[in-house]
XYZ file of C-alpha atoms in Angstrom:
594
model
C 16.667 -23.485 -7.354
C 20.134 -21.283 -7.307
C 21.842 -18.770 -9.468
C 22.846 -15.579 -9.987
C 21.087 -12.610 -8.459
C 20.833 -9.028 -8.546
C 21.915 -8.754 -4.741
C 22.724 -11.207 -1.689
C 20.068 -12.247 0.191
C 20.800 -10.769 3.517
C 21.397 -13.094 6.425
C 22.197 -12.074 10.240
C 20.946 -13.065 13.736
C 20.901 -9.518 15.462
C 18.398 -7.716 12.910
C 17.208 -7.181 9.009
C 15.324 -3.732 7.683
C 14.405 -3.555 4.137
C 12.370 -0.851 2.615
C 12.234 1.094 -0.848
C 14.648 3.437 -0.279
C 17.918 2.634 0.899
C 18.348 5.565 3.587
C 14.937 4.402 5.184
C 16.612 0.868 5.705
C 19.457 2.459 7.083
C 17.679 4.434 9.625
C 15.699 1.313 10.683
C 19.058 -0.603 11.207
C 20.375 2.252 12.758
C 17.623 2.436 15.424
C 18.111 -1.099 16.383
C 21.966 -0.603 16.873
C 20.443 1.785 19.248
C 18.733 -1.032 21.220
C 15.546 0.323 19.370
C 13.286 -2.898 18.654
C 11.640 -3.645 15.372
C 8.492 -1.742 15.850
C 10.812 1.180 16.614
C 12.280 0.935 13.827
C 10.103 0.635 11.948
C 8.780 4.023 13.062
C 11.914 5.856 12.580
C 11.904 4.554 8.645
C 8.386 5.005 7.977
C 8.706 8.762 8.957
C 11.759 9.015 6.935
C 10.078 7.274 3.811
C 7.463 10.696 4.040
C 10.884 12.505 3.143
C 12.889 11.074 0.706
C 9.669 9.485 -1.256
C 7.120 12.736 -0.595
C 5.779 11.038 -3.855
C 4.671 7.967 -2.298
C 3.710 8.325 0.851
C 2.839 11.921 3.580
C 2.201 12.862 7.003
C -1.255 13.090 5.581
C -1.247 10.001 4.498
C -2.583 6.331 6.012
C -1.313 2.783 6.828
C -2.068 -0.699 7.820
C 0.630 -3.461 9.472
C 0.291 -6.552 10.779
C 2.866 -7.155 13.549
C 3.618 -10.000 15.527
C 4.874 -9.105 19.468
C 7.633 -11.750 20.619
C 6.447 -10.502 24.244
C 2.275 -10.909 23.357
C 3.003 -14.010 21.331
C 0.146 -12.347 19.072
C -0.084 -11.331 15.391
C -2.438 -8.152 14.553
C -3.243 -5.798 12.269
C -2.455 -1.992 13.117
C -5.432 -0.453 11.258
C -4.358 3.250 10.631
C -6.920 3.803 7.457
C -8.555 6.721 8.232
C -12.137 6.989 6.815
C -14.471 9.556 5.420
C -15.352 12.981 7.130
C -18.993 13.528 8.828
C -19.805 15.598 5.500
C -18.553 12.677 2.885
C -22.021 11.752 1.667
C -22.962 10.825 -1.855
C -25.483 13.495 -1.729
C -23.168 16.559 -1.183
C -20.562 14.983 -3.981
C -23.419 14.641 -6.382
C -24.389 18.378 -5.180
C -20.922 19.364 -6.701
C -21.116 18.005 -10.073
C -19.976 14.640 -9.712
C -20.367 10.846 -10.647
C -17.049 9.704 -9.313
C -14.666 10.826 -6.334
C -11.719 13.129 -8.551
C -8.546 11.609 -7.596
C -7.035 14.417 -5.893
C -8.010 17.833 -4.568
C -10.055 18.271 -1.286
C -12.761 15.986 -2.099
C -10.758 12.972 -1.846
C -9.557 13.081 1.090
C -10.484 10.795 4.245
C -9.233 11.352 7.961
C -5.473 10.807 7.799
C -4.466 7.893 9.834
C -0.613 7.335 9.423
C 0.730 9.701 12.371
C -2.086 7.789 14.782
C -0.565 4.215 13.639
C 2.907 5.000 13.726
C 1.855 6.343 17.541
C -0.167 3.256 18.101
C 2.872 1.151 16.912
C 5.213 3.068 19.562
C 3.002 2.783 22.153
C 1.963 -0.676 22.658
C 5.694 -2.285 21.141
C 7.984 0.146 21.185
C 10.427 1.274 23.325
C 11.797 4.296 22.504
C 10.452 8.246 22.856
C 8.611 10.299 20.370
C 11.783 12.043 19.913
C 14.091 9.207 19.262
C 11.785 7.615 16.188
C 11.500 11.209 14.903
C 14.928 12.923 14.558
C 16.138 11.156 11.829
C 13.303 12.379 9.498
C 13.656 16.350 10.991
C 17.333 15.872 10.075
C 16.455 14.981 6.244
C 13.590 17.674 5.990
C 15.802 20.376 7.928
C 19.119 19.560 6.429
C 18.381 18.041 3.434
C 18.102 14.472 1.491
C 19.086 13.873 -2.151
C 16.252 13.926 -4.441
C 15.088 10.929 -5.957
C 14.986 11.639 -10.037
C 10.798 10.212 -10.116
C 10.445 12.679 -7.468
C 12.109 15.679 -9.740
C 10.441 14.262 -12.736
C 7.055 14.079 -11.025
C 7.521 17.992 -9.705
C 8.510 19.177 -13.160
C 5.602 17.502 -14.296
C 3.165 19.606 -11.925
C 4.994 22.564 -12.272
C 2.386 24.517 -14.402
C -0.417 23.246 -12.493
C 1.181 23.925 -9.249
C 1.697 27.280 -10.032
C -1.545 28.038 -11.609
C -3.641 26.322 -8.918
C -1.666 25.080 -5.771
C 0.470 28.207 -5.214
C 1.286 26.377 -1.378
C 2.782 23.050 -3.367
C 4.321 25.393 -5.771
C 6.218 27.016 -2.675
C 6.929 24.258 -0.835
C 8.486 21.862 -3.874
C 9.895 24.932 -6.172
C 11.922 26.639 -3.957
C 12.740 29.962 -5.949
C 10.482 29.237 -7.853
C 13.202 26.367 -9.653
C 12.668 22.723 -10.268
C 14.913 20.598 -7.639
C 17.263 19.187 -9.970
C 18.245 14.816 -9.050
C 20.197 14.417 -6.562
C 20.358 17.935 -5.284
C 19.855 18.226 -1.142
C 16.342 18.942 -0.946
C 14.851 20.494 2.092
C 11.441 20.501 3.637
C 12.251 23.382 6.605
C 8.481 23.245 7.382
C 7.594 19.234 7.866
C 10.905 19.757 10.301
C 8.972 22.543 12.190
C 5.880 20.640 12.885
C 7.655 18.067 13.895
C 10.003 19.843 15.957
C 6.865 21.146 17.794
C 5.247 17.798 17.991
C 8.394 16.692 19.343
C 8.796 19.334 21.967
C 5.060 18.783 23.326
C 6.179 14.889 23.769
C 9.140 15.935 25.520
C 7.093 18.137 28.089
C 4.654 14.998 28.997
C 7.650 14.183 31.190
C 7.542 9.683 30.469
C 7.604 8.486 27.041
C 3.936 7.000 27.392
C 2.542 9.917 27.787
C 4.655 11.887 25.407
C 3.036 9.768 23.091
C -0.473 10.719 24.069
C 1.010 14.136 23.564
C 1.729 13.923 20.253
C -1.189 12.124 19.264
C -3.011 15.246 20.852
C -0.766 17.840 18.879
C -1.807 16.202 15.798
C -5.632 15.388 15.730
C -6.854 17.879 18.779
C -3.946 20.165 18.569
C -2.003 22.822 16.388
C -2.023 20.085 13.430
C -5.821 20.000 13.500
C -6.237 23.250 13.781
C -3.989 24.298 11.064
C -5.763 21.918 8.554
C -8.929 22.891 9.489
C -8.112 26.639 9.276
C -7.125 25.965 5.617
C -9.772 24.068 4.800
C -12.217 26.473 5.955
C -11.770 28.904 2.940
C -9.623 26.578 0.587
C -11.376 25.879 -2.735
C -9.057 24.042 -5.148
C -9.206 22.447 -8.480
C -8.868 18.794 -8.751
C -9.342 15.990 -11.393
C -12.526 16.760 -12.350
C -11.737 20.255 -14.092
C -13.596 21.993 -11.215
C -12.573 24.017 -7.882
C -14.349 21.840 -4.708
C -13.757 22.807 -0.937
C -12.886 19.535 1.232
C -15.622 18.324 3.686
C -13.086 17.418 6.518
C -12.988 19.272 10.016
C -11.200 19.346 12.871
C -14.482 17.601 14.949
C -13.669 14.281 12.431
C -10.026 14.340 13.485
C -10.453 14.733 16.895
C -13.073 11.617 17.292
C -11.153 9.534 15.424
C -8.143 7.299 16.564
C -6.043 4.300 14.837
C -7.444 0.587 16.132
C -6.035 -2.895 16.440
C -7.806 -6.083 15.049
C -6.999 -9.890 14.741
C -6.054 -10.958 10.882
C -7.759 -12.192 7.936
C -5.940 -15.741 7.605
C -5.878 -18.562 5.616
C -4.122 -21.954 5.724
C -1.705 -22.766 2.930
C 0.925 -25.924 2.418
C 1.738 -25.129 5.517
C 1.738 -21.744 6.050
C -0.798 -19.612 7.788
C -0.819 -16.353 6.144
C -1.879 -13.214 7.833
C -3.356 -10.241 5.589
C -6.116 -7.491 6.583
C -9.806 -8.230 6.917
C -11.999 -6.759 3.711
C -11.967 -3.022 4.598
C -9.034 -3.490 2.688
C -8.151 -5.778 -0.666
C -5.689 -8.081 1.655
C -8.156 -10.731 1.259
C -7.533 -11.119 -2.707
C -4.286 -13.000 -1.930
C -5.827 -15.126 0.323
C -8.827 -16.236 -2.028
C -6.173 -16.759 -4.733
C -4.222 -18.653 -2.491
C -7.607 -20.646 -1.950
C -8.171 -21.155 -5.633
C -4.539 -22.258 -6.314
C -4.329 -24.851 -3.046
C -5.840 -27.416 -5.322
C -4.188 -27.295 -8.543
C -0.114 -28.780 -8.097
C 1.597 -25.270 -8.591
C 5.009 -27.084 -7.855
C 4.862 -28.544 -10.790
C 4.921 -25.693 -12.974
C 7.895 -23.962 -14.509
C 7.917 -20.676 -12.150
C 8.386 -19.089 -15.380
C 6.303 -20.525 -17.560
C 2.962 -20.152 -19.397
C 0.940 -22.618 -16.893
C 2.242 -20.699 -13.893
C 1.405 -17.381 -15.533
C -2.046 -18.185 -16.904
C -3.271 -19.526 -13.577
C -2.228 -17.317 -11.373
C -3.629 -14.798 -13.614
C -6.457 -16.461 -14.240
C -7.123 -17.450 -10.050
C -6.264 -13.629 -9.206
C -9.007 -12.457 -11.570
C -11.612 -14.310 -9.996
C -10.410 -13.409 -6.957
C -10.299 -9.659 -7.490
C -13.914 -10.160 -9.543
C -14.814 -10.960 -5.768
C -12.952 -7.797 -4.315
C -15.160 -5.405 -6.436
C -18.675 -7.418 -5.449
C -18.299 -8.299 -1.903
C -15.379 -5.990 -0.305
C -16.044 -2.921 1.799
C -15.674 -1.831 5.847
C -17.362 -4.804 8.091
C -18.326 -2.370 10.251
C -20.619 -1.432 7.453
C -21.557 -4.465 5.422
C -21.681 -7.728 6.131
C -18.599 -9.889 4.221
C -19.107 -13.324 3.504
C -15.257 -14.117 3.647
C -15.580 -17.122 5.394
C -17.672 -17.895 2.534
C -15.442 -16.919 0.047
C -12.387 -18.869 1.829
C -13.951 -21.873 2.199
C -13.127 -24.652 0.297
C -16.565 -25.421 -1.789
C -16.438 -22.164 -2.938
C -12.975 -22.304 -3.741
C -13.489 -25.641 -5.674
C -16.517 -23.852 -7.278
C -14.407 -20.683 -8.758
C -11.081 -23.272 -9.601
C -13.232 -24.893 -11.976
C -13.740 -21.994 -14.074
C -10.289 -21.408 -15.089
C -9.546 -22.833 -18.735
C -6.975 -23.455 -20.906
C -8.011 -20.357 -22.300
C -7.553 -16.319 -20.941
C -10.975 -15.144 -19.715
C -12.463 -11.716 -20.986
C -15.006 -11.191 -17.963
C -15.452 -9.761 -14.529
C -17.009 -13.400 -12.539
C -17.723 -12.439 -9.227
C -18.980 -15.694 -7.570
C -22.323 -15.872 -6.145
C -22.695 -16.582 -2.708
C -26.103 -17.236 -1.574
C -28.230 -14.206 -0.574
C -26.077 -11.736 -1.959
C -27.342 -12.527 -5.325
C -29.030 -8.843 -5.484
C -25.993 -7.118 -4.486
C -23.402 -8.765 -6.921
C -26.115 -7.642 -9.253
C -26.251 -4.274 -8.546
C -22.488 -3.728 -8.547
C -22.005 -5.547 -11.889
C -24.814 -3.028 -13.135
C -22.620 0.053 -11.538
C -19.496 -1.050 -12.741
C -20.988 -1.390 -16.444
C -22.281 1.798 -16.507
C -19.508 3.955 -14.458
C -16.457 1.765 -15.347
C -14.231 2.406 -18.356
C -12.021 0.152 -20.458
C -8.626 1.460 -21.375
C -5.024 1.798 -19.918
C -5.103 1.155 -16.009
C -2.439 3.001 -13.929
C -0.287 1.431 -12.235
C 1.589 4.048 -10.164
C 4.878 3.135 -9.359
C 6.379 2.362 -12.911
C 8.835 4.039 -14.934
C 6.844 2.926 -18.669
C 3.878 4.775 -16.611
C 3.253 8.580 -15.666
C 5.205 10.112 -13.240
C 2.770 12.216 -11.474
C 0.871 9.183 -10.160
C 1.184 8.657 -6.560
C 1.683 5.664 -4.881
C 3.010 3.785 -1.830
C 6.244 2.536 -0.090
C 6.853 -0.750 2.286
C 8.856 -1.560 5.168
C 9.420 -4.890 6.501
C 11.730 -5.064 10.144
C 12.516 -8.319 12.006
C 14.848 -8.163 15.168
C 16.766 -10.860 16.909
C 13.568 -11.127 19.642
C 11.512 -12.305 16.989
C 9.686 -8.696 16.531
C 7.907 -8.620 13.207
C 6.666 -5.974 11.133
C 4.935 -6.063 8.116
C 3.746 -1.898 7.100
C 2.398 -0.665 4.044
C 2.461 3.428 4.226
C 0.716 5.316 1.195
C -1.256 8.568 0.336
C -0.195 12.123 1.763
C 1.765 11.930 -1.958
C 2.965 15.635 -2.781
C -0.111 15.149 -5.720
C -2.633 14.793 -3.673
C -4.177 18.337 -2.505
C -2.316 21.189 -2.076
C 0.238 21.729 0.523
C -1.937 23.123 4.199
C 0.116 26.081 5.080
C 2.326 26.032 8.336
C 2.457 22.568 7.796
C 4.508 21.162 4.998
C 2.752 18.524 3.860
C -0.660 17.826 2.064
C -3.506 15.967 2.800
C -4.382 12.303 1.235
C -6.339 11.331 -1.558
C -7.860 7.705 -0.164
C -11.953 8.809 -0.619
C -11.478 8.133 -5.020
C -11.690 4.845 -3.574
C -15.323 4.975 -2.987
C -18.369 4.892 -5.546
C -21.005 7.302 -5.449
C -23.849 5.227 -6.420
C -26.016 3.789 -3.340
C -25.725 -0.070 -1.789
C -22.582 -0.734 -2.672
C -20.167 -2.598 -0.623
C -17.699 0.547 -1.282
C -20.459 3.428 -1.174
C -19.446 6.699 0.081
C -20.795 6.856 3.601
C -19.152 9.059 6.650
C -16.997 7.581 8.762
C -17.106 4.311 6.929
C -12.961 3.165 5.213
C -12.288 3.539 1.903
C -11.467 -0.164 0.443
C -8.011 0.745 0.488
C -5.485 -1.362 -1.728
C -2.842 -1.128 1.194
C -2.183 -4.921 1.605
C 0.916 -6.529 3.934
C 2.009 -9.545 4.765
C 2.775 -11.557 7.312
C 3.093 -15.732 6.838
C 3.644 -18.071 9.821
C 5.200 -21.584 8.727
C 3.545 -24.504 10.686
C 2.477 -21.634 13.271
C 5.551 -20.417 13.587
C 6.103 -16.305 12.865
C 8.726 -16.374 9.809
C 7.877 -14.221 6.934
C 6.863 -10.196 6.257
C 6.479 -9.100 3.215
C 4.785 -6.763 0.316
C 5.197 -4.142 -2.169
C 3.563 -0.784 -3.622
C 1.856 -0.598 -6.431
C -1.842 -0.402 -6.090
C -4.193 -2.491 -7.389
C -1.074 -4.280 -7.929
C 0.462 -5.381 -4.677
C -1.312 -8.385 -4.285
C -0.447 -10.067 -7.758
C 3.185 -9.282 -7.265
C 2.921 -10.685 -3.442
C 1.174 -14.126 -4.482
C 4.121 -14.609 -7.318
C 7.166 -13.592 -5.060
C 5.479 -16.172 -2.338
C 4.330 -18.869 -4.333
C 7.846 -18.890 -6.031
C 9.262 -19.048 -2.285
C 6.966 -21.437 -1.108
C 6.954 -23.965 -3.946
C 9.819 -23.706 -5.986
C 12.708 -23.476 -3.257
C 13.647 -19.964 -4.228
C 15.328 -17.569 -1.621
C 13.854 -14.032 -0.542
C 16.313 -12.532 -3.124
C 16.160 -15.290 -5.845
C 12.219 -15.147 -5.832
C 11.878 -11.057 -6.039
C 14.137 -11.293 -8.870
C 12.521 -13.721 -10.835
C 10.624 -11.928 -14.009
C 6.878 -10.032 -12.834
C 3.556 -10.022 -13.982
C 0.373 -8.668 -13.383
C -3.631 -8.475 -14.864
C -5.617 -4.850 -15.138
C -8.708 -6.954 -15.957
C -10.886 -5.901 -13.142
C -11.666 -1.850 -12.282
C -8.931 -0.381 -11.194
C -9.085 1.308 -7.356
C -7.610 4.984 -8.570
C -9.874 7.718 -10.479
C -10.555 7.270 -13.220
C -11.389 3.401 -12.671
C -10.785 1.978 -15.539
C -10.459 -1.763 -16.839
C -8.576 -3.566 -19.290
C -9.789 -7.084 -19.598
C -7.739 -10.060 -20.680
C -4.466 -7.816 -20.080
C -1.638 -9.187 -18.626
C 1.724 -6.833 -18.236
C 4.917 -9.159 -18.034
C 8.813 -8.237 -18.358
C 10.306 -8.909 -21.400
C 12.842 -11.080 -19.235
C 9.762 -14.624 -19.345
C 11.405 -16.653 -22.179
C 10.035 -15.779 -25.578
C 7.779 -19.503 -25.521
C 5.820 -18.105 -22.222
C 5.153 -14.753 -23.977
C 4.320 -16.631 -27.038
C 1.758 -19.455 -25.640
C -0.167 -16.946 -23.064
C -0.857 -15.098 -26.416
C -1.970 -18.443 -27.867
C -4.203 -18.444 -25.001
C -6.051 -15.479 -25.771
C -4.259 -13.438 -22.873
C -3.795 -9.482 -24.132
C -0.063 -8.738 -23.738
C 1.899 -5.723 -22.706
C 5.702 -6.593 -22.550
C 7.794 -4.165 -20.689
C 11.660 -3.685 -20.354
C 13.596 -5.899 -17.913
C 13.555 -4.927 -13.911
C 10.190 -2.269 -14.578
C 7.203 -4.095 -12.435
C 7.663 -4.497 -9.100
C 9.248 -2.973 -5.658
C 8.562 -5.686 -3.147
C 10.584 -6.556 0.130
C 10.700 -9.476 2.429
C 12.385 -10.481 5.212
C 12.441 -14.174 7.061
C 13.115 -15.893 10.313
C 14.037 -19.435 10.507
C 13.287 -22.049 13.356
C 16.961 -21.316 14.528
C 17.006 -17.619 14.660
C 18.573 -16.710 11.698
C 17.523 -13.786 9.658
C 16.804 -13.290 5.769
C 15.966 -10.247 4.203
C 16.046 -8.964 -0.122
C 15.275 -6.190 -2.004
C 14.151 -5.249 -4.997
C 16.583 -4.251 -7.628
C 13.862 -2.210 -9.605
C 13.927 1.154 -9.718
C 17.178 0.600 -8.216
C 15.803 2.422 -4.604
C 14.946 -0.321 -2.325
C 17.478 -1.804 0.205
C 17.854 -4.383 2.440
C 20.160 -4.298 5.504
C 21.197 -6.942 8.141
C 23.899 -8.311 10.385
């Protein structure tokens, strides 16, 4: 299928960035003009992205990739999800007054893991210094970056509360006191500081290895550490829950923790072998749909039509009934996934999909797990509420949700990078002094009720939504891609790649085709609510879609044109030439390539 669309898809054989903002993508080109290599650049963008969308994503904040090395021949999964403090239990949250993590303040924070990952990244792929990856974002905190207009909107937003109750956010994003106005430079003199420093202890090391040892140091064992934990010490904020809680982390749970590498979560498709994260994350949604969907003929549905809609919809509910009962860190609890990827089951769940939309949560059963599907279908129906389910990146949606951004970087050697960096978001918890950024919010995540798969339990990982992608094509690398968005990110992934995969569409062509997604299951954000038999769609399906999924029973929102969405992807073929798209959507994300 061809056509119009909103931009080229870019094609080149030396190398492609696209991310969600467009000076992040230029950065990441610009590094490999450098000689910089993909996982370089995708350093240098990823610490840009904490500037010029301090909405989306922080120093604070965390990350997963999967990568595949040209020079290993290996694709892994960067795991850079930092998990709860020492002093996360359920008993000391119930001590304050709670029955669910707020979903911002002290409280909810975890570890952060981004600045370990990022160093991981350099380390083992990378060729360049601490210094080199890092200028470009001290340049756009020290000398300024225009402001997006979500990012005004969201600080206008917070103003008031700011003021009131994080006086350090209230100095660091009102400067005078003033709203930043779109488009105005907006500086972040501080963030450039600590990295400066950061930067300077790398430099003293004397080889880059080791300079970035030093950083890592100067981060979790160093002045960073020591800085947070200094704040933290007396800070006693108010959060979500109408209450003022002190934060459990210290600078003992930073300094024993460090960012890991792990083999994929796969699954064999038409094909394709595609590469998410195991279930400490919800990665593995996409691949159960994908399961689900391999045997009904998807081809042979209109892309944009009510089948395609209604099962997809239908597969990713059962699939993300599975998320809520099974999911949580394996180094925890024990996963069934092969279970849940294997055929039978799969055969078992595609058999309850109807002709009609379905108004439960169906977790499948999978033998000896009976209890604990149980129990969390118990939790959920006493803790879980039904209403309107954020999803954070939209404009129809509040602007003082945070959320995430992507990056996807291939270079002519065949480098691959699929990175999903979130949380750190200016909302999340005050601004630590001496700093310039704040901490993440990634422990709402987690229920406070006992024997879950996603209990609160120290040093176990939040079930984080943070999902890349990374698809090899008859074991060949060829395709990174994903998206913000949440809960989200997986619906909008399996569309953009089933429309790739089955219905001939380009990178570009299939981003642009018309979005969907269900908030039937509990959401992963406070306050985790549900909305079942909802579907969101733009208005841009053709009217008879809209009007048959109603027919079905499905529970329709119908939003303006070009308003769900931000994904990226970017593509290798068997000859070396490169693809990369953007989307148009929010009109923010760029691709570049030559």
């Amino acid at each position: 299928m061809t056509g119009f669309t909103t931009r080229p898809e870019i094609l080149g054989t030396f190398g492609v960035v696209t991310t969600t903002h467009w000076i992040a993508s230029a950065v990441g080109m610009a590094i490999l003009e450098k000689g910089g290599n993909a996982f370089d650049a995708a350093v240098a963008a990823g610490f840009v992205l904490q500037v010029v969308e301090p909405h989306l994503c922080g120093p604070g904040g965390d990350l997963p990739a999967v990568i595949h090395s040209a020079r290993t021949g290996r694709t892994e999964v960067i795991c850079a999800q930092g998990p709860a403090p020492a002093g996360a239990t359920i008993e000391h949250y119930r001590a304050e007054g709670l029955d669910i993590i707020p979903g911002d303040g002290l409280l909810a924070t975890v570890i952060p893991g981004a600045f370990d990952g990022w160093m991981l990244m350099l380390r083992d792929h990378g060729s360049m210094s601490v210094r080199e990856v890092l200028e470009p974002a001290i340049h756009y905190a020290e000398a300024g970056h225009p402001l997006l207009t979500r990012v005004s909107a969201t600080i206008a937003g917070l103003a008031p509360f700011f003021a009131e109750h994080w006086p350090t956010s209230h100095e660091t994003w009102l400067p005078g006191g003033n709203v930043p106005r779109p488009r105005d430079l907006f500086r972040n003199p501080v963030l450039a500081e600590t990295w400066r420093r950061i930067v300077a202890e790398a430099d003293a090391a004397g080889n880059r290895e080791a300079g970035i040892e030093r950083a890592r140091d100067a981060f979790y064992r160093g002045f960073v550490a020591e800085r947070i934990a200094a704040y933290l010490a007396t800070a006693e904020v108010m959060d979500a829950s109408g209450n003022r809680h002190k934060g459990v982390l210290t600078a003992d749970d930073m300094a024993n923790w460090s960012a890991t590498v792990e083999a994929p979560q796969t699954f064999d498709y038409h094909g394709w072998t595609v590469a998410k994260t195991r279930p400490w994350g919800q990665g593995p949604v996409l691949l159960q749909s994908l399961s689900i969907l391999a045997g009904i003929d998807v081809a042979a549905m209109d892309p944009d039509g009510p089948d395609f809609v209604h099962t997809v919809v239908e597969a990713m509910k059962l699939a993300y009934a599975d998320r809520e009962a099974y999911y949580g860190d394996p180094d925890f609890i024990t996963v069934p996934i092969e279970t849940l990827l294997s055929e039978p089951y799969a055969a078992e769940r595609r058999r309850l999909i109807g002709e009609t939309a379905s108004l439960e949560l169906r977790p499948g059963r999978v033998p000896g797990y009976e209890v604990q599907v149980d129990r969390t279908l118990a939790m959920l129906g006493a803790t879980s509420k039904t209403g309107a389910v954020y999803e954070p990146t939209m404009a129809h949606l509040s602007e003082k949700r945070g959320d995430t951004v992507h990056i996807d970087v291939i270079d002519r050697h065949g480098n691959m990078v699929s990175v999903t960096p979130s949380g750190g978001w200016l909302q999340s918890s005050p601004t630590v002094p001496g700093l310039g950024f704040c901490l993440n919010s990634r422990a709402q995540m987690f229920w406070l009720a006992p024997d879950l798969p996603t209990s609160l339990a120290p040093g176990k990982r939040p079930r984080t939504t943070l999902t890349p992608s990374l698809a090899l094509h008859e074991g060949r690398p060829t395709l990174s891609f994903g998206t913000p968005g949440g809960d989200q990110q997986d619906q909008w992934q399996l569309s953009f790649f089933l429309r790739h995969v089955h219905h001939g569409l380009d990178l570009q062509a299939a981003i642009d085709r018309p979005l969907f997604h269900t908030a039937h299951f509990p959401g992963s954000f406070h306050p985790r609510t549900s909305d079942p038999g909802s579907v969101m769609l733009e208005s841009s399906f053709p009217a008879a879609t809209l009007e048959e999924l109603r027919r079905r029973g499905h529970r329709l929102t119908v939003t303006e044109p070009w308003t769900i969405g931000r994904l990226t992807a970017a593509e290798r073929d068997p000859d070396g030439l490169l693809r990369a798209a953007a989307t148009p959507r929010l009109m923010q994300a760029y691709a570049i390539g030559r």
